CSV table of C-alpha atoms and ligand atoms in Angstrom, one decimal:
chain,number,residue,atom,x,y,z
A,250,MET,CA,54.0,4.9,-22.3
A,251,ILE,CA,52.3,3.6,-19.2
A,252,ALA,CA,52.0,5.8,-16.2
A,253,ASP,CA,54.5,5.3,-13.2
A,254,ARG,CA,51.7,4.4,-10.7
A,255,LEU,CA,51.7,1.1,-12.6
A,256,ASN,CA,55.2,0.4,-11.9
A,257,ARG,CA,54.7,0.6,-8.4
A,258,ILE,CA,52.5,-2.7,-8.5
A,259,SER,CA,52.7,-6.1,-10.2
A,260,GLU,CA,50.1,-8.6,-11.4
A,261,SER,CA,48.3,-10.6,-8.7
A,262,GLU,CA,50.5,-13.6,-8.0
A,263,THR,CA,47.5,-15.9,-7.4
A,264,ILE,CA,45.9,-14.5,-10.7
A,265,ALA,CA,49.0,-15.1,-12.7
A,266,MET,CA,49.6,-18.6,-11.4
A,267,ALA,CA,45.9,-19.6,-12.2
A,268,LYS,CA,46.6,-18.1,-15.5
A,269,LEU,CA,49.5,-20.5,-15.8
A,270,GLY,CA,47.8,-23.3,-14.9
A,271,ARG,CA,44.9,-22.8,-17.5
A,272,ALA,CA,47.4,-22.1,-20.1
A,273,LEU,CA,49.5,-25.5,-19.7
A,274,LYS,CA,46.2,-27.5,-19.2
A,275,ALA,CA,44.9,-26.4,-22.3
A,276,GLU,CA,48.3,-27.7,-24.0
A,277,GLY,CA,47.0,-31.1,-22.7
A,278,LYS,CA,49.7,-31.3,-19.7
A,279,ASP,CA,48.1,-33.5,-16.5
A,280,ILE,CA,47.7,-30.4,-14.4
A,281,ILE,CA,46.6,-30.1,-11.0
A,282,SER,CA,45.8,-26.5,-9.8
A,283,LEU,CA,46.2,-25.6,-6.2
A,284,SER,CA,46.6,-21.9,-7.2
A,285,PHE,CA,43.5,-20.4,-6.9
A,286,GLY,CA,41.5,-19.6,-4.1
A,287,GLU,CA,38.2,-20.3,-5.4
A,288,PRO,CA,35.7,-22.7,-4.1
A,289,ASP,CA,34.7,-25.5,-6.7
A,290,PHE,CA,31.2,-25.8,-5.9
A,291,PHE,CA,28.2,-24.4,-7.9
A,292,THR,CA,26.3,-21.0,-6.4
A,293,PRO,CA,23.4,-22.7,-4.7
A,294,ASP,CA,20.2,-23.2,-6.7
A,295,HIS,CA,17.9,-20.4,-4.8
A,296,ILE,CA,20.6,-18.0,-5.4
A,297,LYS,CA,20.6,-18.7,-9.0
A,298,LYS,CA,17.3,-18.8,-9.3
A,299,ALA,CA,16.8,-15.2,-7.7
A,300,ALA,CA,19.2,-14.0,-10.3
A,301,ILE,CA,17.3,-15.7,-13.1
A,302,ASP,CA,14.0,-13.7,-11.7
A,303,ALA,CA,15.8,-10.4,-11.8
A,304,ILE,CA,16.5,-11.0,-15.4
A,305,ASN,CA,13.0,-11.8,-16.2
A,306,GLN,CA,11.6,-9.0,-14.2
A,307,ASN,CA,13.9,-6.7,-16.1
A,308,PHE,CA,15.9,-5.6,-13.4
A,309,THR,CA,18.4,-4.6,-15.5
A,310,PHE,CA,19.4,-0.8,-14.5
A,311,TYR,CA,22.0,1.2,-13.0
A,312,THR,CA,21.3,0.6,-9.2
A,313,PRO,CA,21.9,3.3,-6.5
A,314,VAL,CA,25.7,3.6,-6.5
A,315,ALA,CA,26.2,2.1,-3.0
A,316,GLY,CA,23.8,-0.7,-3.5
A,317,ILE,CA,20.1,-1.5,-3.8
A,318,PRO,CA,18.1,-0.7,-0.6
A,319,GLU,CA,17.0,-4.3,0.2
A,320,LEU,CA,20.6,-5.3,-0.3
A,321,LYS,CA,21.6,-2.9,2.2
A,322,GLU,CA,19.1,-3.8,4.7
A,323,ALA,CA,20.0,-7.6,4.3
A,324,ILE,CA,23.7,-6.7,4.9
A,325,ARG,CA,22.5,-4.6,8.1
A,326,THR,CA,20.6,-7.5,9.3
A,327,LYS,CA,23.5,-9.9,8.5
A,328,PHE,CA,26.1,-7.8,10.5
A,329,LYS,CA,23.5,-7.6,13.7
A,330,ARG,CA,22.8,-11.2,13.3
A,331,ASP,CA,26.4,-12.7,12.8
A,332,ASN,CA,28.6,-10.2,14.2
A,333,ASN,CA,26.7,-8.2,16.7
A,334,LEU,CA,27.4,-5.0,14.8
A,335,ASP,CA,24.8,-2.5,14.4
A,336,TYR,CA,25.5,-0.3,11.2
A,337,GLU,CA,23.5,2.4,9.9
A,338,THR,CA,21.8,2.1,6.3
A,339,ASP,CA,24.4,4.9,5.3
A,340,GLN,CA,27.2,2.6,6.6
A,341,ILE,CA,26.8,0.3,4.2
A,342,VAL,CA,28.6,-0.1,0.6
A,343,VAL,CA,27.9,-2.5,-1.9
A,344,SER,CA,31.0,-3.0,-4.6
A,345,THR,CA,32.1,-5.2,-7.1
A,346,GLY,CA,33.9,-7.8,-5.0
A,347,ALA,CA,35.6,-7.7,-1.7
A,348,LYS,CA,38.9,-6.7,-3.6
A,349,ASN,CA,37.1,-3.7,-4.9
A,350,SER,CA,35.7,-2.8,-1.2
A,351,ILE,CA,39.2,-3.3,0.1
A,352,VAL,CA,40.8,-1.1,-2.6
A,353,ASN,CA,38.1,1.6,-2.4
A,354,ALA,CA,38.7,1.8,1.3
A,355,VAL,CA,42.5,2.0,1.1
A,356,LEU,CA,42.3,4.7,-1.5
A,357,SER,CA,39.9,6.5,0.9
A,358,LEU,CA,42.1,6.6,3.8
A,359,VAL,CA,45.9,6.4,2.7
A,360,ASN,CA,47.6,9.6,1.8
A,361,PRO,CA,51.2,9.6,0.3
A,362,GLY,CA,53.8,8.8,2.9
A,363,ASP,CA,51.1,7.2,5.2
A,364,GLU,CA,52.2,4.3,7.3
A,365,VAL,CA,50.2,0.9,7.0
A,366,ILE,CA,50.5,-1.8,9.1
A,367,ILE,CA,50.2,-5.6,7.6
A,368,PRO,CA,50.8,-8.8,9.4
A,369,LYS,CA,52.9,-11.2,7.4
A,370,PRO,CA,51.7,-13.4,5.6
A,371,PHE,CA,49.1,-11.1,3.9
A,372,TRP,CA,46.6,-11.7,1.2
A,373,VAL,CA,48.6,-11.0,-2.2
A,374,SER,CA,46.8,-7.6,-3.2
A,375,TYR,CA,47.1,-5.6,0.1
A,376,ALA,CA,50.6,-4.5,-0.4
A,377,ASP,CA,49.9,-3.4,-3.9
A,378,MET,CA,47.0,-1.5,-2.8
A,379,VAL,CA,48.9,0.6,-0.5
A,380,TYR,CA,51.6,1.2,-3.1
A,381,LEU,CA,48.9,2.5,-5.5
A,382,ALA,CA,47.6,4.9,-2.9
A,383,GLU,CA,51.6,5.9,-2.6
A,384,GLY,CA,51.4,4.6,1.3
A,385,THR,CA,54.2,2.9,2.7
A,386,CYS,CA,53.7,-0.9,4.3
A,387,VAL,CA,55.0,-1.8,7.5
A,388,PHE,CA,55.2,-5.4,7.8
A,389,LEU,CA,54.8,-7.5,11.0
A,390,ASP,CA,56.7,-10.9,10.9
A,391,THR,CA,55.1,-14.0,12.3
A,392,ARG,CA,56.4,-17.7,12.3
A,393,VAL,CA,54.7,-21.0,11.8
A,394,GLU,CA,55.5,-22.3,15.4
A,395,THR,CA,53.2,-19.3,16.8
A,396,ASP,CA,50.2,-19.9,14.0
A,397,TYR,CA,51.2,-16.9,12.1
A,398,LYS,CA,49.8,-14.8,14.8
A,399,ILE,CA,51.0,-11.2,15.7
A,400,SER,CA,51.3,-10.2,19.4
A,401,PRO,CA,49.6,-6.9,20.9
A,402,ALA,CA,53.5,-6.1,22.0
A,403,GLN,CA,54.5,-6.4,18.5
A,404,LEU,CA,51.6,-4.2,17.1
A,405,GLU,CA,52.3,-1.7,19.9
A,406,GLU,CA,55.7,-1.3,18.8
A,407,ALA,CA,55.1,-0.7,15.1
A,408,ILE,CA,52.8,2.1,15.8
A,409,THR,CA,53.8,5.6,15.0
A,410,PRO,CA,52.3,9.2,14.5
A,411,LYS,CA,52.4,8.3,10.9
A,412,THR,CA,50.4,5.1,11.2
A,413,LYS,CA,47.0,5.5,9.3
A,414,LEU,CA,46.0,1.9,8.8
A,415,PHE,CA,46.0,-1.6,10.1
A,416,MET,CA,44.8,-4.2,7.4
A,417,PHE,CA,44.5,-7.9,8.2
A,418,SER,CA,42.3,-10.8,7.3
A,419,SER,CA,41.0,-13.5,9.8
A,420,PRO,CA,40.5,-16.5,9.0
A,421,ASN,CA,43.4,-15.6,7.3
A,422,ASN,CA,44.7,-16.1,3.7
A,423,PRO,CA,46.9,-17.8,3.4
A,424,SER,CA,47.9,-19.4,6.7
A,425,GLY,CA,44.2,-20.5,7.6
A,426,MET,CA,44.9,-18.8,11.3
A,427,VAL,CA,41.9,-17.6,12.9
A,428,TYR,CA,42.0,-14.9,15.9
A,429,SER,CA,40.2,-16.0,18.8
A,430,GLU,CA,38.1,-13.5,20.7
A,431,ASP,CA,40.3,-12.7,23.4
A,432,GLU,CA,43.4,-12.4,20.9
A,433,LEU,CA,41.4,-9.5,18.8
A,434,LYS,CA,40.5,-7.9,22.2
A,435,ALA,CA,43.9,-7.7,23.1
A,436,LEU,CA,44.9,-6.2,20.1
A,437,ALA,CA,41.9,-3.5,20.2
A,438,GLU,CA,43.6,-2.6,23.7
A,439,VAL,CA,46.5,-1.6,21.9
A,440,PHE,CA,44.4,0.5,18.9
A,441,ASP,CA,42.6,2.1,22.1
A,442,ARG,CA,45.7,3.7,22.9
A,443,HIS,CA,46.3,5.0,19.5
A,444,PRO,CA,43.1,6.6,18.3
A,445,HIS,CA,44.6,7.9,15.1
A,446,VAL,CA,44.8,4.4,13.6
A,447,TYR,CA,42.2,2.9,11.4
A,448,ILE,CA,41.2,-0.7,10.6
A,449,ILE,CA,40.4,-2.7,7.8
A,450,SER,CA,39.1,-6.2,9.0
A,451,ASP,CA,38.6,-8.6,6.0
A,452,GLU,CA,36.2,-11.0,7.1
A,453,ILE,CA,35.5,-12.8,3.8
A,454,TYR,CA,36.3,-16.4,5.1
A,455,GLU,CA,34.1,-15.7,8.1
A,456,HIS,CA,31.9,-18.8,7.3
A,457,ILE,CA,35.0,-21.1,6.6
A,458,ASN,CA,35.9,-21.6,10.1
A,459,PHE,CA,36.0,-25.2,11.6
A,460,ILE,CA,36.7,-23.9,15.2
A,461,GLY,CA,33.5,-21.9,15.1
A,462,GLY,CA,33.3,-18.2,16.9
A,463,HIS,CA,34.2,-16.0,14.4
A,464,ALA,CA,34.9,-12.7,16.2
A,465,SER,CA,34.9,-9.2,14.4
A,466,ILE,CA,37.5,-6.5,16.0
A,467,ALA,CA,34.9,-3.7,15.4
A,468,ASN,CA,33.1,-5.0,18.6
A,469,TYR,CA,36.0,-4.1,20.7
A,470,GLY,CA,37.1,-1.3,22.8
A,471,THR,CA,36.6,2.1,20.7
A,472,LEU,CA,37.2,0.4,17.2
A,473,PHE,CA,33.6,0.6,15.8
A,474,ASP,CA,33.9,4.1,14.7
A,475,ARG,CA,37.3,3.6,13.0
A,476,THR,CA,36.9,-0.1,11.4
A,477,VAL,CA,36.1,-0.8,7.8
A,478,THR,CA,34.4,-4.5,8.3
A,479,VAL,CA,34.7,-5.8,4.9
A,480,ASN,CA,32.9,-9.3,3.7
A,481,GLY,CA,31.8,-10.7,0.5
A,482,LEU,CA,29.7,-13.5,-1.3
A,483,SER,CA,32.7,-15.1,-3.0
A,484,LYS,CA,33.7,-17.7,-0.5
A,485,ALA,CA,30.5,-18.3,1.7
A,486,PHE,CA,28.4,-18.8,-1.1
A,487,SER,CA,30.7,-19.8,-3.9
A,488,MET,CA,29.8,-16.8,-5.7
A,489,THR,CA,33.5,-15.7,-7.2
A,490,GLY,CA,32.1,-14.8,-10.4
A,491,TRP,CA,29.0,-13.0,-9.4
A,492,ARG,CA,31.5,-10.2,-8.2
A,493,ILE,CA,29.6,-8.8,-5.0
A,494,GLY,CA,31.3,-7.6,-1.9
A,495,TYR,CA,30.4,-4.9,0.6
A,496,ILE,CA,31.6,-2.8,3.8
A,497,GLY,CA,30.3,-1.7,7.0
A,498,ALA,CA,32.0,1.8,7.8
A,499,PRO,CA,32.0,4.9,9.5
A,500,LYS,CA,30.0,7.0,7.5
A,501,ALA,CA,32.5,9.3,6.0
A,502,ILE,CA,34.5,6.4,5.0
A,503,ALA,CA,31.5,4.7,3.4
A,504,TYR,CA,30.8,8.2,1.8
A,505,ALA,CA,34.0,8.5,0.2
A,506,CYS,CA,34.0,4.7,-1.1
A,507,GLU,CA,30.4,5.7,-2.9
A,508,LYS,CA,32.2,8.9,-3.9
A,509,LEU,CA,35.0,6.7,-5.9
A,510,GLN,CA,32.5,4.2,-7.3
A,511,SER,CA,30.3,6.8,-8.5
A,512,GLN,CA,33.4,7.7,-10.6
A,513,PHE,CA,34.7,4.3,-11.4
A,514,THR,CA,32.0,1.7,-11.6
A,515,SER,CA,28.7,3.6,-11.0
A,516,GLY,CA,27.8,0.7,-8.9
A,517,THR,CA,27.3,-2.8,-8.8
A,518,ASN,CA,25.8,-5.3,-11.1
A,519,SER,CA,22.2,-5.4,-10.5
A,520,VAL,CA,21.2,-8.9,-11.0
A,521,ALA,CA,24.3,-10.1,-8.6
A,522,GLN,CA,22.8,-7.8,-6.2
A,523,ARG,CA,19.5,-9.5,-6.5
A,524,ALA,CA,21.3,-12.6,-6.2
A,525,ALA,CA,23.2,-11.6,-3.1
A,526,LEU,CA,20.0,-10.5,-1.4
A,527,ALA,CA,18.9,-14.1,-1.8
A,528,ALA,CA,22.1,-15.5,-0.5
A,529,LEU,CA,22.4,-13.4,2.5
A,530,LEU,CA,18.7,-13.7,4.0
A,531,GLY,CA,18.3,-17.5,2.5
A,532,ASP,CA,19.2,-21.0,4.2
A,533,MET,CA,22.9,-21.2,5.1
A,534,LYS,CA,22.7,-24.9,4.9
A,535,PRO,CA,24.8,-24.8,1.6
A,536,THR,CA,27.3,-22.8,3.3
A,537,TYR,CA,27.8,-25.0,6.3
A,538,ASP,CA,27.9,-28.3,3.8
A,539,MET,CA,30.8,-26.4,1.8
A,540,ARG,CA,32.6,-25.7,5.0
A,541,ASP,CA,32.4,-29.3,6.3
A,542,ALA,CA,33.8,-30.3,2.9
A,543,PHE,CA,36.6,-28.0,3.3
A,544,ARG,CA,37.2,-29.4,6.6
A,545,LYS,CA,37.6,-33.1,5.3
A,546,ARG,CA,40.1,-31.9,2.7
A,547,ARG,CA,42.0,-29.9,5.1
A,548,ASN,CA,42.4,-33.2,7.1
A,549,LEU,CA,43.3,-35.1,4.2
A,550,CYS,CA,46.0,-32.8,2.8
A,551,PHE,CA,47.3,-32.0,6.4
A,552,ASP,CA,47.5,-35.9,6.9
A,553,ILE,CA,49.8,-36.3,4.0
A,554,LEU,CA,51.9,-33.1,4.4
A,555,LYS,CA,52.7,-33.7,8.1
A,556,SER,CA,54.3,-37.0,7.0
A,557,ILE,CA,56.7,-35.5,4.5
A,558,PRO,CA,60.1,-34.9,6.4
A,559,GLY,CA,61.2,-31.3,6.5
A,560,MET,CA,57.7,-29.7,6.1
A,561,LYS,CA,56.7,-27.7,9.0
A,562,LEU,CA,53.1,-26.4,8.9
A,563,ASN,CA,50.5,-25.1,11.4
A,564,MET,CA,46.9,-26.7,11.5
A,565,PRO,CA,44.8,-24.1,9.7
A,566,ASP,CA,41.6,-23.2,11.4
A,567,GLY,CA,39.8,-21.5,8.5
A,568,ALA,CA,39.7,-20.7,4.8
A,569,PHE,CA,41.0,-23.2,2.5
A,570,TYR,CA,44.6,-22.9,2.5
A,571,LEU,CA,47.6,-24.5,3.8
A,572,PHE,CA,51.0,-22.6,3.9
A,573,PRO,CA,53.8,-24.8,5.0
A,574,ASP,CA,57.4,-23.6,5.7
A,575,ILE,CA,59.4,-25.3,3.1
A,576,SER,CA,62.7,-23.5,3.9
A,577,ALA,CA,64.5,-26.9,4.7
A,578,TYR,CA,64.5,-27.8,1.1
A,579,PHE,CA,66.5,-24.7,0.1
A,580,GLY,CA,69.9,-25.4,-1.3
A,581,LYS,CA,68.7,-29.0,-2.3
A,582,SER,CA,68.6,-29.9,-6.0
A,583,TYR,CA,67.0,-32.8,-8.4
A,584,ASN,CA,67.5,-33.3,-12.3
A,585,GLY,CA,69.2,-29.8,-12.4
A,586,GLN,CA,66.8,-27.9,-10.4
A,587,THR,CA,68.0,-26.1,-7.3
A,588,ILE,CA,65.9,-24.6,-4.8
A,589,ARG,CA,66.9,-21.3,-3.5
A,590,ASN,CA,63.7,-19.9,-2.4
A,591,SER,CA,59.8,-20.3,-2.6
A,592,GLN,CA,59.5,-19.1,-6.2
A,593,ASP,CA,61.9,-22.1,-7.2
A,594,LEU,CA,60.1,-24.6,-5.2
A,595,CYS,CA,56.8,-23.6,-6.7
A,596,MET,CA,58.3,-23.7,-10.3
A,597,TYR,CA,60.1,-27.1,-9.4
A,598,LEU,CA,56.6,-28.6,-8.3
A,599,LEU,CA,55.1,-27.3,-11.7
A,600,ASN,CA,57.8,-28.9,-13.8
A,601,GLU,CA,58.6,-31.9,-12.3
A,602,VAL,CA,54.7,-32.9,-11.0
A,603,TYR,CA,52.4,-30.4,-12.8
A,604,VAL,CA,51.1,-29.1,-9.7
A,605,VAL,CA,50.5,-25.3,-9.6
A,606,THR,CA,51.1,-23.6,-6.0
A,607,VAL,CA,51.8,-20.1,-5.1
A,608,ALA,CA,55.2,-19.3,-3.8
A,609,GLY,CA,55.2,-17.5,-0.2
A,610,SER,CA,56.8,-14.7,-1.3
A,611,ALA,CA,53.5,-13.3,-2.9
A,612,PHE,CA,52.1,-13.2,0.6
A,613,GLY,CA,55.4,-11.7,2.1
A,614,ASN,CA,57.0,-15.1,3.4
A,615,ASP,CA,59.5,-16.6,1.2
A,616,ASP,CA,60.1,-19.5,3.4
A,617,CYS,CA,56.6,-20.7,2.6
A,618,ILE,CA,54.7,-22.0,0.0
A,619,ARG,CA,50.6,-21.6,-0.5
A,620,PHE,CA,48.4,-24.9,-1.6
A,621,SER,CA,44.7,-23.9,-1.9
A,622,TYR,CA,42.5,-27.0,-1.0
A,623,ALA,CA,39.4,-25.9,-3.1
A,624,THR,CA,39.5,-28.9,-5.4
A,625,SER,CA,37.8,-32.4,-5.4
A,626,GLU,CA,39.5,-35.1,-2.8
A,627,ASP,CA,40.7,-37.0,-5.8
A,628,ASN,CA,42.6,-34.2,-7.2
A,629,LEU,CA,43.9,-33.4,-3.6
A,630,THR,CA,44.9,-36.8,-2.9
A,631,LYS,CA,46.8,-36.9,-6.2
A,632,ALA,CA,48.6,-33.8,-5.8
A,633,MET,CA,49.5,-34.1,-2.2
A,634,ASN,CA,51.1,-37.5,-3.3
A,635,ARG,CA,52.9,-35.7,-6.1
A,636,ILE,CA,54.1,-33.1,-4.0
A,637,LYS,CA,55.4,-35.7,-1.5
A,638,ASP,CA,57.3,-37.8,-4.3
A,639,ALA,CA,58.5,-34.4,-5.6
A,640,LEU,CA,60.1,-33.2,-2.4
A,641,MET,CA,61.5,-36.8,-1.2
A,642,LYS,CA,63.7,-36.5,-4.3
A,643,LEU,CA,65.6,-33.6,-3.6
A,644,SER,CA,69.1,-33.9,-2.0
B,952,PMP,N1,40.2,-10.9,0.8
B,952,PMP,C1,40.7,-12.2,1.0
B,952,PMP,C2,41.8,-12.5,1.8
B,952,PMP,C3,40.5,-13.0,-0.3
B,952,PMP,O1,41.3,-14.4,-0.2
B,952,PMP,C4,39.7,-12.7,-1.2
B,952,PMP,C5,39.8,-13.6,-2.6
B,952,PMP,N2,40.0,-13.5,-3.7
B,952,PMP,C6,39.1,-11.3,-1.3
B,952,PMP,C7,39.4,-10.4,-0.4
B,952,PMP,C8,38.4,-10.9,-2.5
B,952,PMP,O2,37.2,-11.7,-2.8
B,952,PMP,P1,36.3,-11.0,-4.0
B,952,PMP,O3,36.8,-9.6,-4.6
B,952,PMP,O4,35.8,-12.1,-4.8
B,952,PMP,O5,35.1,-11.0,-3.0
B,953,LIG,N1,41.4,-15.0,-3.0
B,953,LIG,C1,41.9,-15.7,-4.2
B,953,LIG,C2,43.3,-16.3,-4.0
B,953,LIG,O1,43.8,-15.8,-3.2
B,953,LIG,C3,41.6,-15.3,-5.4
B,953,LIG,C4,42.7,-14.5,-6.3
B,953,LIG,C5,42.7,-13.3,-6.3
B,953,LIG,O2,41.6,-12.7,-6.0
B,953,LIG,O3,43.8,-12.5,-5.9
B,953,LIG,O4,43.5,-16.9,-4.6
């Protein structure tokens, strides 16, 4: 009954694990969830007030499909201020979350059979979005030892005449890796030699960066005219449920995304757009406070994890995830449970110590496991110690 295109994709693993965690908690189990990438902070008050005002002013009708003009103007200001990117108004499209922005861009660019280069580990939805568009994913391997970064030579080698698109996130979900300006410039030099390749640069974790100096690849070489710069409100302003994302893109791509939205969603929630306007033009202190809290949490988790024998991990410079290589535990067992892959380890941690995580296989790296540290320090201390106990029992 269900159409074939649905067989090409699976349910998002991050969402599936979060669902499982919630169900077990509702059964009364002492669950700690490190599965979902969602800040646990409340949306700042000045943003909530803008939404309440919008409702009271009856700002409740359909909006222009690509976003209200004031918000598009605020996004232009933000791109110029934070990223040195000078987009015109008709290069901006507001969508129902960055996820919606990314799938719009993928569906706008990828024809059946087109190759899309995606470095591993990648955010869980990228590959499925490409499969939905009937594209072919070309994955690039990376290693924890080199901070999960690709090299320009690796990129050069992967590009073929059929390459249409390159997709990546920095700061990265799931590894927390952040490309420096020089590293992005070196990748841009490769793209300069291959003008048929488009780029989706997912910068949703821009403000959760512990080393500073966020760099946008659209700034370098010839890339401004073929890069879709994606951002959103979910992470920087703790606004996951409001569902606002946006792009700055070449006009033809922006128009294609708007056309898709005109048939799929009719545009984005009006009230949430007013809230987004207040967020983008308002006080950034709450965002910086959240970033500082994430840095403390990262350090706390990192210190406990690095004391566990067999765990190999990089120091994440951004986002709110740790992505250790846990392959040293493969082949070990406890209590009748044998660990053969990341999925087994993920289920072992759930069954043994009630900690919900996401298997690295969902992000294209089966040697790893993802821990989201977007929860309280108390929860994290408990969870890390439980994980340590569970891993030490394996032999
Ligand atoms: N990109 C990355 C790398 C993410 O981690 C997320 C988190 N869900 C998104 C995009 C989408 O965010 P949202 O749809 O909530 O704006
Ligand atoms: N980005 C978050 C994560 O990776 C939210 C879940 C999702 O949108 O898939 O967990």
